[in-house]
Coordinates of C-alpha atoms in Angstrom, one line a residue:
M157 CA 6.6 -0.6 -17.5
A158 CA 8.3 1.9 -15.2
S159 CA 12.0 1.4 -14.3
K160 CA 13.1 0.2 -10.9
D161 CA 14.1 3.8 -10.1
Q162 CA 10.6 5.0 -10.9
K163 CA 9.2 2.4 -8.5
Q164 CA 10.9 4.1 -5.7
G165 CA 8.8 7.2 -6.5
G166 CA 11.6 9.8 -6.3
G167 CA 13.7 11.7 -8.8
F168 CA 11.2 14.3 -9.8
F169 CA 13.5 17.3 -10.4
S170 CA 16.4 15.1 -11.7
S171 CA 14.0 13.4 -14.1
I172 CA 12.7 16.7 -15.4
A173 CA 16.2 17.9 -16.0
S174 CA 17.5 14.8 -17.7
S175 CA 14.4 14.4 -19.9
L176 CA 15.0 17.9 -21.3
S177 CA 18.8 17.8 -21.5
N178 CA 18.7 14.4 -23.1
F179 CA 16.0 15.1 -25.6
G180 CA 18.4 13.8 -28.2
N181 CA 16.5 10.6 -27.7
A182 CA 14.1 12.1 -30.2
M183 CA 17.0 12.2 -32.8
H184 CA 17.8 15.7 -33.9
K185 CA 20.3 17.0 -36.3
S186 CA 21.6 20.5 -37.1
V187 CA 20.8 21.4 -40.6
N188 CA 23.2 24.2 -40.4
G189 CA 25.2 23.0 -43.4
L190 CA 22.1 22.8 -45.6
L191 CA 20.4 26.1 -44.8
G192 CA 23.2 28.2 -43.4
Y193 CA 21.5 29.1 -40.1
E194 CA 23.5 28.9 -36.9
G195 CA 21.9 26.7 -34.3
L196 CA 18.9 25.5 -36.3
E197 CA 17.7 22.1 -35.2
V198 CA 15.1 20.0 -36.9
I199 CA 13.6 16.8 -35.5
N200 CA 11.6 14.3 -37.5
P201 CA 9.6 12.2 -35.0
E202 CA 8.9 9.6 -37.6
G203 CA 12.5 9.0 -38.7
T204 CA 16.2 9.2 -37.9
E205 CA 18.8 11.9 -38.0
E206 CA 19.3 11.3 -41.7
D207 CA 15.7 12.5 -42.3
A208 CA 16.2 15.9 -40.7
E209 CA 17.3 17.7 -43.9
E210 CA 14.2 16.6 -45.8
E211 CA 12.0 17.4 -42.8
A212 CA 13.4 21.0 -42.7
Q213 CA 11.7 21.7 -46.0
R214 CA 8.2 20.7 -44.7
G215 CA 5.8 22.5 -42.5
R216 CA 3.1 25.2 -42.8
W217 CA 5.4 28.0 -43.8
K218 CA 6.4 29.0 -47.4
Q219 CA 10.1 29.2 -48.0
E220 CA 10.3 33.0 -48.0
E221 CA 8.1 33.1 -44.8
R222 CA 10.4 30.6 -43.0
E223 CA 13.5 32.6 -43.8
G224 CA 12.0 35.9 -42.8
Y225 CA 10.6 34.6 -39.6
W226 CA 13.8 32.9 -38.7
K227 CA 15.8 36.2 -39.2
M228 CA 13.3 38.0 -37.0
M229 CA 13.2 35.3 -34.2
H230 CA 16.8 34.1 -33.9
K231 CA 17.8 37.0 -31.7
Y232 CA 15.5 35.7 -29.0
I233 CA 17.2 32.4 -28.7
G234 CA 17.6 31.6 -25.0
S235 CA 14.8 34.0 -24.0
D236 CA 11.4 33.6 -22.4
V237 CA 9.1 34.7 -25.2
T238 CA 5.8 34.2 -23.4
S239 CA 4.6 37.8 -24.0
M240 CA 7.5 39.7 -25.6
V241 CA 7.1 38.7 -29.2
T242 CA 4.3 39.7 -31.6
L243 CA 3.4 36.6 -33.6
P244 CA 1.6 36.3 -37.0
V245 CA -2.0 35.2 -36.8
I246 CA -1.3 32.4 -39.3
I247 CA 0.1 30.3 -36.5
F248 CA -3.0 30.8 -34.2
E249 CA -6.0 28.7 -33.5
P250 CA -9.4 30.4 -32.9
M251 CA -9.2 29.9 -29.1
T252 CA -7.6 31.7 -26.2
M253 CA -5.5 30.3 -23.4
L254 CA -8.5 30.6 -21.0
Q255 CA -10.5 28.3 -23.3
K256 CA -7.5 25.9 -23.5
M257 CA -7.6 25.8 -19.7
A258 CA -11.2 24.7 -19.9
E259 CA -10.3 21.8 -22.1
L260 CA -9.2 20.0 -19.0
M261 CA -12.9 19.6 -18.1
E262 CA -13.8 17.4 -21.1
Y263 CA -13.4 14.2 -19.1
C264 CA -14.5 15.7 -15.7
H265 CA -16.6 12.6 -15.2
L266 CA -13.4 10.9 -14.0
L267 CA -13.3 13.4 -11.1
D268 CA -16.9 12.5 -10.3
Q269 CA -15.8 8.8 -10.2
A270 CA -12.9 9.7 -8.0
D271 CA -15.2 11.5 -5.5
E272 CA -17.6 8.5 -5.5
C273 CA -14.8 5.9 -5.0
E274 CA -14.0 4.6 -1.5
D275 CA -10.7 3.0 -2.5
P276 CA -8.0 5.7 -1.9
Y277 CA -5.7 4.2 -4.5
M278 CA -8.4 3.8 -7.2
R279 CA -9.4 7.4 -6.4
L280 CA -5.9 8.4 -7.6
V281 CA -6.2 6.2 -10.7
Y282 CA -9.4 8.1 -11.8
A283 CA -8.0 11.5 -10.9
S284 CA -4.6 11.0 -12.6
S285 CA -6.3 9.7 -15.8
W286 CA -8.3 12.9 -15.8
A287 CA -5.1 14.9 -15.7
I288 CA -3.6 12.9 -18.6
S289 CA -6.7 13.1 -20.7
V290 CA -6.1 16.7 -21.8
Y291 CA -2.8 15.9 -23.5
F292 CA -4.5 14.5 -26.6
A293 CA -5.9 18.1 -27.1
Y294 CA -2.7 19.7 -26.1
Q295 CA -0.8 18.1 -29.0
R296 CA -2.4 20.6 -31.4
T297 CA 0.3 22.7 -33.1
W298 CA -1.6 25.9 -33.3
K299 CA -1.0 28.7 -30.7
P300 CA -4.0 30.0 -28.7
F301 CA -4.4 33.7 -28.4
N302 CA -3.0 35.4 -25.2
P303 CA -6.0 36.7 -23.2
I304 CA -6.4 40.4 -22.8
L305 CA -6.0 41.6 -19.2
G306 CA -9.5 41.2 -17.6
E307 CA -10.7 38.8 -20.2
T308 CA -12.9 35.9 -19.0
Y309 CA -14.2 32.6 -20.2
E310 CA -17.4 31.0 -18.8
M311 CA -18.6 27.5 -19.5
T312 CA -21.8 25.7 -18.4
N313 CA -23.9 22.8 -19.8
H314 CA -21.1 20.2 -19.5
G315 CA -20.8 17.7 -16.7
R316 CA -23.0 19.9 -14.5
I317 CA -20.1 22.1 -13.8
T318 CA -19.7 25.9 -13.7
F319 CA -16.4 27.1 -15.1
I320 CA -14.9 30.6 -14.9
A321 CA -11.4 31.7 -15.8
E322 CA -10.0 35.2 -15.8
Q323 CA -6.8 36.8 -17.1
V324 CA -5.3 38.2 -13.9
G325 CA -1.9 39.3 -15.2
H326 CA -0.3 40.6 -18.4
H327 CA 3.5 40.8 -18.0
P328 CA 4.0 37.9 -17.6
P329 CA 0.6 36.5 -18.6
M330 CA -1.2 34.9 -15.7
S331 CA -4.6 33.2 -15.5
A332 CA -6.8 31.9 -12.8
G333 CA -9.6 29.4 -13.1
H334 CA -12.3 27.7 -11.0
A335 CA -14.7 24.9 -11.8
E336 CA -17.3 23.2 -9.6
N337 CA -20.1 20.7 -9.5
E338 CA -21.6 18.5 -6.8
H339 CA -18.5 16.2 -6.7
F340 CA -15.5 18.5 -6.9
T341 CA -14.0 21.9 -7.0
Y342 CA -11.0 22.7 -9.3
D343 CA -8.8 25.7 -8.7
V344 CA -5.8 26.8 -10.8
T345 CA -3.3 29.6 -11.0
S346 CA -1.4 29.4 -14.3
K347 CA 1.7 31.2 -15.5
L348 CA 3.7 29.7 -18.4
K349 CA 7.5 30.1 -18.6
T350 CA 9.2 29.4 -21.9
K351 CA 12.7 29.1 -23.3
F352 CA 13.0 29.8 -27.0
L353 CA 15.6 27.6 -28.6
G354 CA 15.4 28.7 -32.2
N355 CA 13.3 26.1 -34.0
S356 CA 11.8 24.8 -30.8
V357 CA 10.6 26.1 -27.4
D358 CA 10.5 24.5 -24.0
V359 CA 7.3 25.3 -22.0
Y360 CA 7.3 25.1 -18.3
P361 CA 3.9 24.9 -16.5
L362 CA 4.6 27.4 -13.7
G363 CA 1.3 27.0 -11.9
R364 CA -0.7 25.4 -9.1
T365 CA -3.6 23.1 -9.7
R366 CA -5.7 21.8 -6.8
V367 CA -8.8 19.6 -6.9
T368 CA -11.0 19.1 -3.8
L369 CA -13.2 16.1 -3.7
K370 CA -16.4 17.0 -1.8
S371 CA -17.4 13.6 -0.4
D372 CA -14.7 13.8 2.3
G373 CA -12.7 17.0 1.6
V374 CA -9.6 15.3 0.1
V375 CA -7.3 17.8 -1.7
L376 CA -5.3 16.7 -4.7
D377 CA -2.3 18.7 -6.0
L378 CA -1.1 18.3 -9.6
V379 CA 2.4 19.0 -11.0
P380 CA 2.5 18.3 -14.8
P381 CA 5.5 17.6 -16.9
P382 CA 7.1 20.3 -19.1
T383 CA 6.3 20.4 -22.8
K384 CA 8.5 20.9 -25.9
V385 CA 7.2 22.3 -29.1
N386 CA 9.5 21.2 -32.0
N387 CA 10.0 22.5 -35.5
L388 CA 8.4 25.9 -35.0
I389 CA 9.6 27.3 -38.3
F390 CA 11.4 24.6 -40.2
G391 CA 9.7 21.2 -40.5
R392 CA 6.3 20.0 -39.3
T393 CA 5.5 21.3 -35.9
W394 CA 4.9 18.6 -33.2
V395 CA 4.6 18.5 -29.4
D396 CA 6.0 16.2 -26.8
S397 CA 5.9 16.3 -23.0
P398 CA 8.8 14.2 -21.6
G399 CA 9.1 14.0 -17.9
E400 CA 7.1 13.2 -14.7
M401 CA 3.6 14.0 -13.7
I402 CA 2.9 13.9 -10.0
L403 CA -0.5 13.9 -8.4
T404 CA -0.4 14.0 -4.6
N405 CA -3.2 13.5 -2.1
L406 CA -2.3 16.2 0.3
T407 CA -4.7 14.8 2.9
T408 CA -3.3 11.3 3.1
G409 CA 0.2 11.5 1.5
D410 CA -0.7 9.0 -1.2
K411 CA 0.5 9.9 -4.7
V412 CA 0.8 9.0 -8.4
V413 CA 4.1 9.3 -10.3
L414 CA 3.7 8.9 -14.0
Y415 CA 6.5 9.1 -16.5
F416 CA 5.9 10.5 -20.0
Q417 CA 8.4 8.8 -22.3
P418 CA 10.4 11.0 -24.8
C419 CA 10.1 10.3 -28.4
G420 CA 12.8 8.1 -29.9
W421 CA 13.8 6.9 -33.4
F422 CA 10.8 6.3 -35.7
G423 CA 8.5 7.5 -33.0
A424 CA 9.5 4.8 -30.5
G425 CA 8.1 5.5 -27.0
R426 CA 6.1 8.6 -28.2
Y427 CA 2.8 9.1 -26.3
E428 CA 3.7 6.3 -23.8
V429 CA 2.9 6.9 -20.0
D430 CA 3.9 4.5 -17.2
G431 CA 4.0 4.7 -13.5
Y432 CA 2.5 3.8 -10.1
V433 CA 0.1 4.8 -7.4
Y434 CA 2.0 4.8 -4.1
N435 CA 0.7 4.8 -0.5
A436 CA 2.1 7.3 2.0
A437 CA 5.0 5.0 2.7
E438 CA 5.9 5.2 -1.0
E439 CA 5.0 1.5 -1.6
P440 CA 3.5 0.8 -5.1
K441 CA -0.1 -0.3 -4.9
I442 CA -1.4 0.0 -8.5
L443 CA 0.6 0.2 -11.8
M444 CA -0.7 2.4 -14.6
T445 CA 0.2 2.3 -18.3
G446 CA -1.1 3.6 -21.6
K447 CA -0.7 6.3 -24.2
W448 CA -1.8 9.9 -23.6
N449 CA -3.3 10.0 -27.1
E450 CA -5.3 6.8 -26.8
S451 CA -6.1 5.4 -23.3
M452 CA -4.9 4.5 -19.8
S453 CA -5.2 1.3 -17.9
Y454 CA -4.4 0.1 -14.4
Q455 CA -3.7 -3.2 -12.5
P456 CA -3.0 -3.9 -8.8
C457 CA 0.7 -4.7 -8.1
D458 CA 2.9 -6.1 -5.4
L459 CA 5.6 -4.2 -3.5
E460 CA 8.1 -4.8 -6.3
G461 CA 5.7 -3.2 -8.8
E462 CA 4.8 -6.5 -10.5
P463 CA 1.1 -7.3 -11.4
L464 CA -0.7 -9.3 -8.7
P465 CA -1.5 -12.9 -9.8
G466 CA -5.1 -13.3 -10.8
T467 CA -5.5 -9.6 -11.8
E468 CA -5.6 -8.1 -15.3
L469 CA -5.2 -4.7 -16.9
K470 CA -8.4 -2.7 -16.9
E471 CA -9.0 0.4 -19.0
V472 CA -10.0 3.5 -17.1
W473 CA -10.0 6.2 -19.8
R474 CA -10.1 6.3 -23.6
V475 CA -10.0 9.3 -25.9
A476 CA -13.4 10.1 -27.4
D477 CA -14.0 10.0 -31.2
V478 CA -12.6 13.0 -33.0
A479 CA -13.6 14.8 -36.2
E480 CA -11.6 13.8 -39.3
N481 CA -9.6 16.3 -41.3
D482 CA -10.5 19.2 -38.9
K483 CA -8.6 22.3 -40.0
F484 CA -7.3 23.0 -36.5
Q485 CA -7.2 19.4 -35.3
Y486 CA -10.1 20.2 -32.9
T487 CA -11.9 17.6 -30.9
Y488 CA -15.7 17.8 -30.8
F489 CA -15.3 19.2 -27.3
A490 CA -13.0 22.0 -28.5
H491 CA -15.7 23.1 -30.9
K492 CA -18.1 23.2 -28.0
L493 CA -15.8 25.6 -26.2
N494 CA -16.3 28.2 -29.0
S495 CA -20.0 27.5 -29.2
F496 CA -22.6 29.6 -27.4
D497 CA -24.3 26.3 -26.5
T498 CA -21.9 26.1 -23.6
A499 CA -22.3 29.7 -22.6
P500 CA -24.5 30.7 -19.7
R501 CA -27.4 33.3 -19.8
K502 CA -26.2 36.9 -20.0
L503 CA -22.6 36.1 -20.9
L504 CA -20.0 38.4 -19.6
A505 CA -18.9 41.0 -22.2
S506 CA -15.3 40.0 -21.4
D507 CA -15.8 36.4 -22.6
S508 CA -13.3 34.9 -25.1
R509 CA -16.0 33.9 -27.5
L510 CA -16.7 37.5 -28.2
R511 CA -13.2 38.4 -29.2
P512 CA -13.3 39.8 -32.8
D513 CA -9.9 38.4 -33.8
R514 CA -10.8 34.9 -32.5
Y515 CA -14.1 35.0 -34.3
A516 CA -12.6 36.3 -37.6
L517 CA -10.0 33.5 -37.5
E518 CA -12.7 30.9 -36.8
K519 CA -14.5 32.2 -40.0
G520 CA -11.2 31.9 -42.0
D521 CA -10.6 35.6 -42.4
L522 CA -6.9 35.9 -41.6
S523 CA -6.6 39.5 -42.7
K524 CA -9.4 40.7 -40.4
A525 CA -8.2 38.5 -37.6
G526 CA -4.7 40.0 -37.8
A527 CA -6.1 43.6 -37.8
E528 CA -8.4 42.9 -34.9
K529 CA -5.6 41.3 -32.9
T530 CA -3.4 44.4 -33.4
S531 CA -6.3 46.6 -32.4
L532 CA -7.0 44.7 -29.2
E533 CA -3.3 44.8 -28.3
E534 CA -3.1 48.6 -28.9
R535 CA -6.2 49.1 -26.8
Q536 CA -4.7 47.0 -24.0
R537 CA -1.6 49.2 -24.0
A538 CA -3.8 52.4 -24.0
E539 CA -5.7 51.1 -21.0
K540 CA -2.5 50.5 -19.1
R541 CA -1.3 54.0 -19.9
N542 CA -4.5 55.5 -18.6
R543 CA -4.5 53.3 -15.5
E544 CA -0.9 54.1 -14.6
A545 CA -1.3 57.9 -15.3
N546 CA -4.0 57.9 -12.6
G547 CA -2.0 55.8 -10.2
H548 CA -4.5 52.9 -10.3
Q549 CA -3.7 49.2 -10.3
F550 CA -5.6 46.4 -12.2
T551 CA -7.8 44.3 -9.9
P552 CA -9.3 41.0 -11.0
R553 CA -13.1 40.7 -10.5
W554 CA -13.5 37.0 -9.7
F555 CA -10.2 36.1 -8.1
D556 CA -8.1 37.6 -5.3
L557 CA -4.4 37.6 -4.8
T558 CA -3.8 35.7 -1.6
G559 CA -0.3 36.7 -0.7
E560 CA 0.7 33.0 -0.7
I561 CA 3.8 32.1 -2.7
T562 CA 4.0 28.5 -3.7
P563 CA 7.2 26.8 -5.0
T564 CA 7.2 24.9 -8.3
P565 CA 10.0 23.1 -10.1
W566 CA 10.5 26.1 -12.3
G567 CA 10.1 29.0 -9.9
D568 CA 7.9 30.5 -7.3
L569 CA 4.3 31.4 -8.0
E570 CA 1.9 34.0 -6.6
V571 CA -1.4 32.3 -5.9
Y572 CA -4.9 33.6 -6.8
Q573 CA -8.0 32.4 -5.0
Y574 CA -11.6 32.3 -6.3
N575 CA -13.6 34.9 -4.3
E576 CA -17.1 33.5 -4.8
K577 CA -18.4 36.7 -6.4
Y578 CA -19.0 34.9 -9.7
T579 CA -21.2 32.4 -8.0
A580 CA -23.4 35.2 -6.7
H581 CA -23.3 37.0 -10.1
R582 CA -24.3 33.9 -12.0
A583 CA -27.1 33.0 -9.6
A584 CA -28.6 36.5 -10.0
A585 CA -28.3 36.4 -13.8
S586 CA -29.9 32.9 -14.0
S587 CA -32.9 34.0 -11.8
S588 CA -33.7 37.2 -13.8
D589 CA -36.9 37.3 -15.7
G590 CA -35.2 37.6 -19.1
I591 CA -37.0 40.7 -20.3
D592 CA -33.8 42.4 -21.2
E593 CA -32.3 39.2 -22.7
V594 CA -30.1 39.8 -25.7
D595 CA -28.3 37.6 -28.2
A596 CA -24.8 37.1 -26.8
R597 CA -23.4 37.2 -30.4
S598 CA -24.4 40.8 -30.6
V599 CA -22.5 41.8 -27.5
E600 CA -19.3 43.8 -28.1
F601 CA -16.2 42.3 -26.5
N602 CA -15.3 44.5 -23.5
P603 CA -12.7 43.3 -21.0
W604 CA -11.6 46.9 -20.2
Q605 CA -12.0 47.8 -16.5
Y606 CA -10.6 51.3 -16.6
G607 CA -13.1 53.6 -18.2
S608 CA -13.4 54.1 -21.9
V609 CA -10.4 52.9 -23.9
T610 CA -9.4 54.7 -27.1
V611 CA -6.3 54.5 -29.1
E612 CA -4.7 57.8 -30.0

């Protein structure tokens, strides 16, 4: 269970800092003497520091590839590499960051339950379990494609929701998303901030996530923990998210504080999540415990955070069955995100499913995927030159810049707001007679908003 300090509900920023600076709990060892690389750190999540040297020889890279990539990347140590480094397609998965944003919708029925729930504290149990549920998918070690500026992703036919996301910024990459059904609206502005550490990278979720429950207009605000990707080049890549997640009911002041335990020797503590639902007076009302890769449970508690007599732990969420031996460690839902079965009629030509590099990688053609990725990046640069030469600025179609600046633990964020235009567009497309209906698979990917884009 959570510590006494956690029961008091504070310590968010200090907890974040300590969980990152003390990540030695995961037992690391410099293998500098073995491989001759300054600052190289390898972590074996299943062993002790004595296992680091053997672990360094494992992973997806061939020996010569590891050494070449290390020589190329070590100069970036200490830098934010979110968009400044061109990465080989071998480390990618056939999905974009916009689709990865949509993965949070897999267990959206938990938000439906939160909306239908009259108990204010159980409402937060459901909503925070929804926020935790995506971490099972986020442990994948493949990198999603960075979206092209103006790229979109649409999803329907799941949980009665309509989902739209758009890439609203390029340097640094920024995305905005909106989802809605009869129970809730979901709005997010997302901008990742990274710190490259050589064989690992810290990822800070510089964003704002808001959920509005429609039954009574309650607004929930989510601040997730940071993530650390270990063994990028040497060793088997793995992901951990040590730190605090805070979900606050902005309407009442109630909140959930959940602590993601860092990985220790032989995997001790890995995946574990513990914490409490607090009322506005910061008194614990419900304890929560579980593992982000398995399930979450809850139990009413007293003011000391101890379980109430006569109560028992009850499960609120469990991860769905997953496909075995999937090449990209995809869940069944992840495969649906690439499928046209979740696409609406008359899919936007800017949709991620239509990206030729993503599609080639999905089909296993790495050479074509790499060539298509390079071509898209060159066309993006050409569009920017054309736009700037004519004194124009990029303007998102479905989201507006609000002028609001919101603080986060890792910096200030400009907030984008859904402008409702997509709702009107989708209603018009859905009501058309379908005479000009075309197979979405035949549509050419076209996120470009500034005229015809050619590469000289």
